[in-house]
Amino acid sequence: MSGSKARMKAIEAITNQTAPCNVLNFHDQPADEIFGMNVFSTKVLRDRLPKNVFKSLMKTIEDRTGLAPDIADIVATAMKDWAIEKGATHYSHVFYPLTGLTAEKHDSFLVPDGQGGAIADFSGKALIQGEPDASSFPNGGLRETFEARGYTLWDVTSPAYLMENPNGRTLCIPTMFISWTGDALDKKTPVLRSMQALNKQAQRILKLFGNESGAFVASTAGPEQEYFLIDRNFFFARPDLLNAGRTLFGARPPKGQEFADQYFGSIPERVLSFMMDAERELFKLGIPVKTRHNEVAPGQYEIAPIYETANVASDHQQLVMVTLKNVARKHGMECLLHEKPFLGINGSGKHLNWSLGSATAGNLLDPGDTPHANMQFLVFCMAVVRAVHQYGGLLRASVAVASNDHRLGANEAPPAIMSVYLGDQLNDIFEQLKSGGVKSSKKASLIQLGVDTLPVLPKDAGDRNRTSPFAFTGNRFEFRAVGSTQSIAGPLVVINTMVAESLDYIATELEAMVGNNPSKLQASVTKLLSQLAKDHAAIVFNGDNYSEQWHAEAARRGLPNLKTTVDALPELTKKPVVAMFKKYSVLSKEELESRQTIYLENYVMTLKVEANLALKMGRTLIFPAAIRYQSELAKTCADLKAVGIKFDTNTLDRMTSLVKELQTTLESLESVMGAKRDDSALAEARYFRDKVLPGVLAVRKVTDQLEGLVADDLWPLPTYQEMLFIK
Ligand code: ADP
Ligand code: MG
């Protein structure tokens, strides 16, 4: 069924809905009991492994030492027994190919026992390595199909878990995915490599400050996820949402988000019951989701977990996206993760909170009460500032996907210009450093409440700046340019590596300045930080990133402004970038090139699907509705004329010209798509950006005008008003 019938049916179905689906009884099992129940966690490991094996495995997980080969079989057996006791029949190596999805290949635990029966079997070898073949995943030229071997390798540092299905459970083992030559074909492998690089350089700084414990310094990540929820009946009546994840057509609703009456508003019952259900599923997987609230746009929400080690946070983030989608369906809703599902309505992002720390040193970006005296904190902080300045283009490239182009720089998300916001207190220290040395920290003042029932509250030392792409937020940096559909792995790889490079630079300088004389440390750090503050002042911006003035100012400062994905992706293979990734053994030149190719291809494919959809919907849904109405109008005019009544033909004339325009724009989009052109990946991406995307927009412009004119009962697509407000 399609067209207006589908639309009317959708509305009918929603209005007739009686009870929200999937009602849970939370009293049956309290949250603290279900938390982590489906995770092969440290606690389970401790309970089930012989002491020496447990110790050895924990050493690998915590200190990242090599896995002792003889323990794999023991761990595998414990894992299998635990999984089978909990009802699992299959295991799956889960990996993250460069398409952005999560990939799984399931194998049964059962093997024939040779006597007509079967036994459950899972060896250490099967745990450590799998060969999914998976030759159809994009590899950007890294493997030819005749040598298509790809391996999944166990990531010991990310816990295995059980995935539930009404008909059974599957043991999921997080893995890396590499080619037989050892090239990374996935998103996880470089995250692990970059964490290793970051640790190595951070240790050198810690050592200078007298911390020689060697405890692994891990980057930490807390990703906040924004998303939309709409009723599934509407979703099915919108081929664009179904196939492209965003609406290609749709006039602005008479009431949009201008009242901001949705932001942090009370959460509708149906939505809240979905959220509770999703959170419960995530709890079972040991994902510490904490925050939920309404976002700015109608129908938009946010979920945020407590931060975890970057690698685990990244795996968990994927699970959050999958779980939101699955659970929404059970509640008759669709969760839209696209960065810009609705034009003219705020889009969705994923704020990536990032820091680094270790068991002995704590959070290395925690300033304490007197940051000016906390030299170690200032060093780590300055390393981040320097890194963003040196590799701003690369950082921008890490969030470059077609869908995110609709959001960055649209006055709802930071612009494509990377800069750092330090906040009052830190900025003051930065200014002092520029002029030679630091003597004081601005004191956090007290909030004058004017209400006597509360104790006097200390004010945060710095306010927030929501417009900055990379903001210091008290004890971490928040990277706000990540798109809501994206894996956080890519941005993490870039941040970890570029900060490692800065720490390396700083450590090398300080080691030379200090030599064997630790008493020189204080003066050396002050001198170096002063120099760095001067050298990298251009990247610090505390003003309004949305303003026009900033664009001009940033250009004067020489900061790159890579507006689109096509502008940004070439950064991946720039000389300094290739050299850096090579130096820290995170990505080889070939791996970077293959990524660039795949991402450019993804860009083109995304735009191609959208263009084809626009053509199809324009021709088979919009055009028929338009001519039906046109002919109704024409008939009315003729009928009235026949009985001698003069009827104003304005509306008919407008309809006629819009119908004509619709035909022209559709035809030119089709010819743009069919034109012969240069076939390099970059040239093709440029072509799609400059010719195809505007072609789709041109069709949309006409369509959205038609929506305001055509009789409502003929209009085939659920409108913005309906999708955003009918729940
Ligand atoms: P806001 O919306 O004000 O930015 P939220 O509470 O929604 O704040 O999200 C803050 C995020 O920052 C949470 O995911 C939190 O766990 C994370 N975070 C806090 N400390 C760290 C840290 N040291 N490293 C990484 N992330 C952190
Ligand atoms: Mg938030």
PDB file of N, CA, C and O in Angstrom, residues 551-575:
ATOM      1  N   HIS A 551      33.825  32.745  11.494  1.00  0.00           N
ATOM      2  CA  HIS A 551      34.312  32.191  10.230  1.00  0.00           C
ATOM      3  C   HIS A 551      35.419  33.083   9.649  1.00  0.00           C
ATOM      4  O   HIS A 551      36.453  32.590   9.196  1.00  0.00           O
ATOM      5  N   ALA A 552      35.185  34.385   9.705  1.00  0.00           N
ATOM      6  CA  ALA A 552      36.183  35.322   9.177  1.00  0.00           C
ATOM      7  C   ALA A 552      37.444  35.293  10.042  1.00  0.00           C
ATOM      8  O   ALA A 552      38.571  35.220   9.535  1.00  0.00           O
ATOM      9  N   GLU A 553      37.227  35.318  11.352  1.00  0.00           N
ATOM     10  CA  GLU A 553      38.346  35.319  12.293  1.00  0.00           C
ATOM     11  C   GLU A 553      39.186  34.034  12.156  1.00  0.00           C
ATOM     12  O   GLU A 553      40.412  34.068  12.136  1.00  0.00           O
ATOM     13  N   ALA A 554      38.500  32.900  12.019  1.00  0.00           N
ATOM     14  CA  ALA A 554      39.205  31.618  11.893  1.00  0.00           C
ATOM     15  C   ALA A 554      40.057  31.602  10.625  1.00  0.00           C
ATOM     16  O   ALA A 554      41.174  31.079  10.620  1.00  0.00           O
ATOM     17  N   ALA A 555      39.520  32.180   9.563  1.00  0.00           N
ATOM     18  CA  ALA A 555      40.279  32.244   8.311  1.00  0.00           C
ATOM     19  C   ALA A 555      41.543  33.074   8.531  1.00  0.00           C
ATOM     20  O   ALA A 555      42.630  32.704   8.088  1.00  0.00           O
ATOM     21  N   ARG A 556      41.393  34.205   9.238  1.00  0.00           N
ATOM     22  CA  ARG A 556      42.573  35.035   9.546  1.00  0.00           C
ATOM     23  C   ARG A 556      43.593  34.244  10.353  1.00  0.00           C
ATOM     24  O   ARG A 556      44.794  34.386  10.177  1.00  0.00           O
ATOM     25  N   ARG A 557      43.095  33.398  11.258  1.00  0.00           N
ATOM     26  CA  ARG A 557      44.009  32.613  12.103  1.00  0.00           C
ATOM     27  C   ARG A 557      44.603  31.412  11.366  1.00  0.00           C
ATOM     28  O   ARG A 557      45.388  30.653  11.927  1.00  0.00           O
ATOM     29  N   GLY A 558      44.132  31.213  10.157  1.00  0.00           N
ATOM     30  CA  GLY A 558      44.680  30.112   9.356  1.00  0.00           C
ATOM     31  C   GLY A 558      44.136  28.745   9.746  1.00  0.00           C
ATOM     32  O   GLY A 558      44.752  27.712   9.476  1.00  0.00           O
ATOM     33  N   LEU A 559      42.968  28.715  10.392  1.00  0.00           N
ATOM     34  CA  LEU A 559      42.388  27.425  10.766  1.00  0.00           C
ATOM     35  C   LEU A 559      41.583  26.866   9.597  1.00  0.00           C
ATOM     36  O   LEU A 559      40.843  27.599   8.945  1.00  0.00           O
ATOM     37  N   PRO A 560      41.733  25.582   9.319  1.00  0.00           N
ATOM     38  CA  PRO A 560      41.003  25.010   8.187  1.00  0.00           C
ATOM     39  C   PRO A 560      39.488  25.013   8.438  1.00  0.00           C
ATOM     40  O   PRO A 560      39.040  24.855   9.575  1.00  0.00           O
ATOM     41  N   ASN A 561      38.739  25.214   7.369  1.00  0.00           N
ATOM     42  CA  ASN A 561      37.280  25.175   7.444  1.00  0.00           C
ATOM     43  C   ASN A 561      36.788  24.221   6.362  1.00  0.00           C
ATOM     44  O   ASN A 561      36.436  24.630   5.261  1.00  0.00           O
ATOM     45  N   LEU A 562      36.820  22.940   6.664  1.00  0.00           N
ATOM     46  CA  LEU A 562      36.507  21.916   5.666  1.00  0.00           C
ATOM     47  C   LEU A 562      35.018  21.607   5.756  1.00  0.00           C
ATOM     48  O   LEU A 562      34.575  20.774   6.539  1.00  0.00           O
ATOM     49  N   LYS A 563      34.270  22.320   4.927  1.00  0.00           N
ATOM     50  CA  LYS A 563      32.815  22.338   5.113  1.00  0.00           C
ATOM     51  C   LYS A 563      32.127  21.011   4.839  1.00  0.00           C
ATOM     52  O   LYS A 563      31.146  20.672   5.486  1.00  0.00           O
ATOM     53  N   THR A 564      32.604  20.277   3.861  1.00  0.00           N
ATOM     54  CA  THR A 564      31.890  19.045   3.523  1.00  0.00           C
ATOM     55  C   THR A 564      32.803  17.825   3.682  1.00  0.00           C
ATOM     56  O   THR A 564      34.031  17.953   3.779  1.00  0.00           O
ATOM     57  N   THR A 565      32.180  16.678   3.661  1.00  0.00           N
ATOM     58  CA  THR A 565      32.912  15.413   3.737  1.00  0.00           C
ATOM     59  C   THR A 565      33.963  15.325   2.641  1.00  0.00           C
ATOM     60  O   THR A 565      35.085  14.871   2.871  1.00  0.00           O
ATOM     61  N   VAL A 566      33.576  15.798   1.468  1.00  0.00           N
ATOM     62  CA  VAL A 566      34.490  15.717   0.331  1.00  0.00           C
ATOM     63  C   VAL A 566      35.712  16.623   0.534  1.00  0.00           C
ATOM     64  O   VAL A 566      36.812  16.298   0.109  1.00  0.00           O
ATOM     65  N   ASP A 567      35.522  17.735   1.225  1.00  0.00           N
ATOM     66  CA  ASP A 567      36.670  18.598   1.534  1.00  0.00           C
ATOM     67  C   ASP A 567      37.551  17.955   2.605  1.00  0.00           C
ATOM     68  O   ASP A 567      38.760  18.149   2.634  1.00  0.00           O
ATOM     69  N   ALA A 568      36.908  17.218   3.515  1.00  0.00           N
ATOM     70  CA  ALA A 568      37.629  16.739   4.697  1.00  0.00           C
ATOM     71  C   ALA A 568      38.400  15.443   4.462  1.00  0.00           C
ATOM     72  O   ALA A 568      39.495  15.258   4.990  1.00  0.00           O
ATOM     73  N   LEU A 569      37.827  14.523   3.670  1.00  0.00           N
ATOM     74  CA  LEU A 569      38.455  13.198   3.561  1.00  0.00           C
ATOM     75  C   LEU A 569      39.881  13.191   3.005  1.00  0.00           C
ATOM     76  O   LEU A 569      40.691  12.349   3.406  1.00  0.00           O
ATOM     77  N   PRO A 570      40.228  14.119   2.102  1.00  0.00           N
ATOM     78  CA  PRO A 570      41.628  14.133   1.641  1.00  0.00           C
ATOM     79  C   PRO A 570      42.637  14.307   2.780  1.00  0.00           C
ATOM     80  O   PRO A 570      43.800  13.939   2.636  1.00  0.00           O
ATOM     81  N   GLU A 571      42.201  14.850   3.921  1.00  0.00           N
ATOM     82  CA  GLU A 571      43.106  15.008   5.071  1.00  0.00           C
ATOM     83  C   GLU A 571      43.723  13.674   5.504  1.00  0.00           C
ATOM     84  O   GLU A 571      44.822  13.639   6.031  1.00  0.00           O
ATOM     85  N   LEU A 572      42.973  12.592   5.302  1.00  0.00           N
ATOM     86  CA  LEU A 572      43.422  11.284   5.794  1.00  0.00           C
ATOM     87  C   LEU A 572      44.748  10.834   5.204  1.00  0.00           C
ATOM     88  O   LEU A 572      45.443  10.015   5.794  1.00  0.00           O
ATOM     89  N   THR A 573      45.066  11.347   4.028  1.00  0.00           N
ATOM     90  CA  THR A 573      46.311  10.888   3.409  1.00  0.00           C
ATOM     91  C   THR A 573      47.326  12.015   3.225  1.00  0.00           C
ATOM     92  O   THR A 573      48.280  11.893   2.476  1.00  0.00           O
ATOM     93  N   LYS A 574      47.091  13.130   3.938  1.00  0.00           N
ATOM     94  CA  LYS A 574      48.087  14.209   3.897  1.00  0.00           C
ATOM     95  C   LYS A 574      49.378  13.700   4.538  1.00  0.00           C
ATOM     96  O   LYS A 574      49.357  12.896   5.478  1.00  0.00           O
ATOM     97  N   LYS A 575      50.488  14.234   4.066  1.00  0.00           N
ATOM     98  CA  LYS A 575      51.800  13.756   4.519  1.00  0.00           C
ATOM     99  C   LYS A 575      51.988  13.693   6.033  1.00  0.00           C
ATOM    100  O   LYS A 575      52.352  12.649   6.581  1.00  0.00           O
TER     101      LYS A 575
END
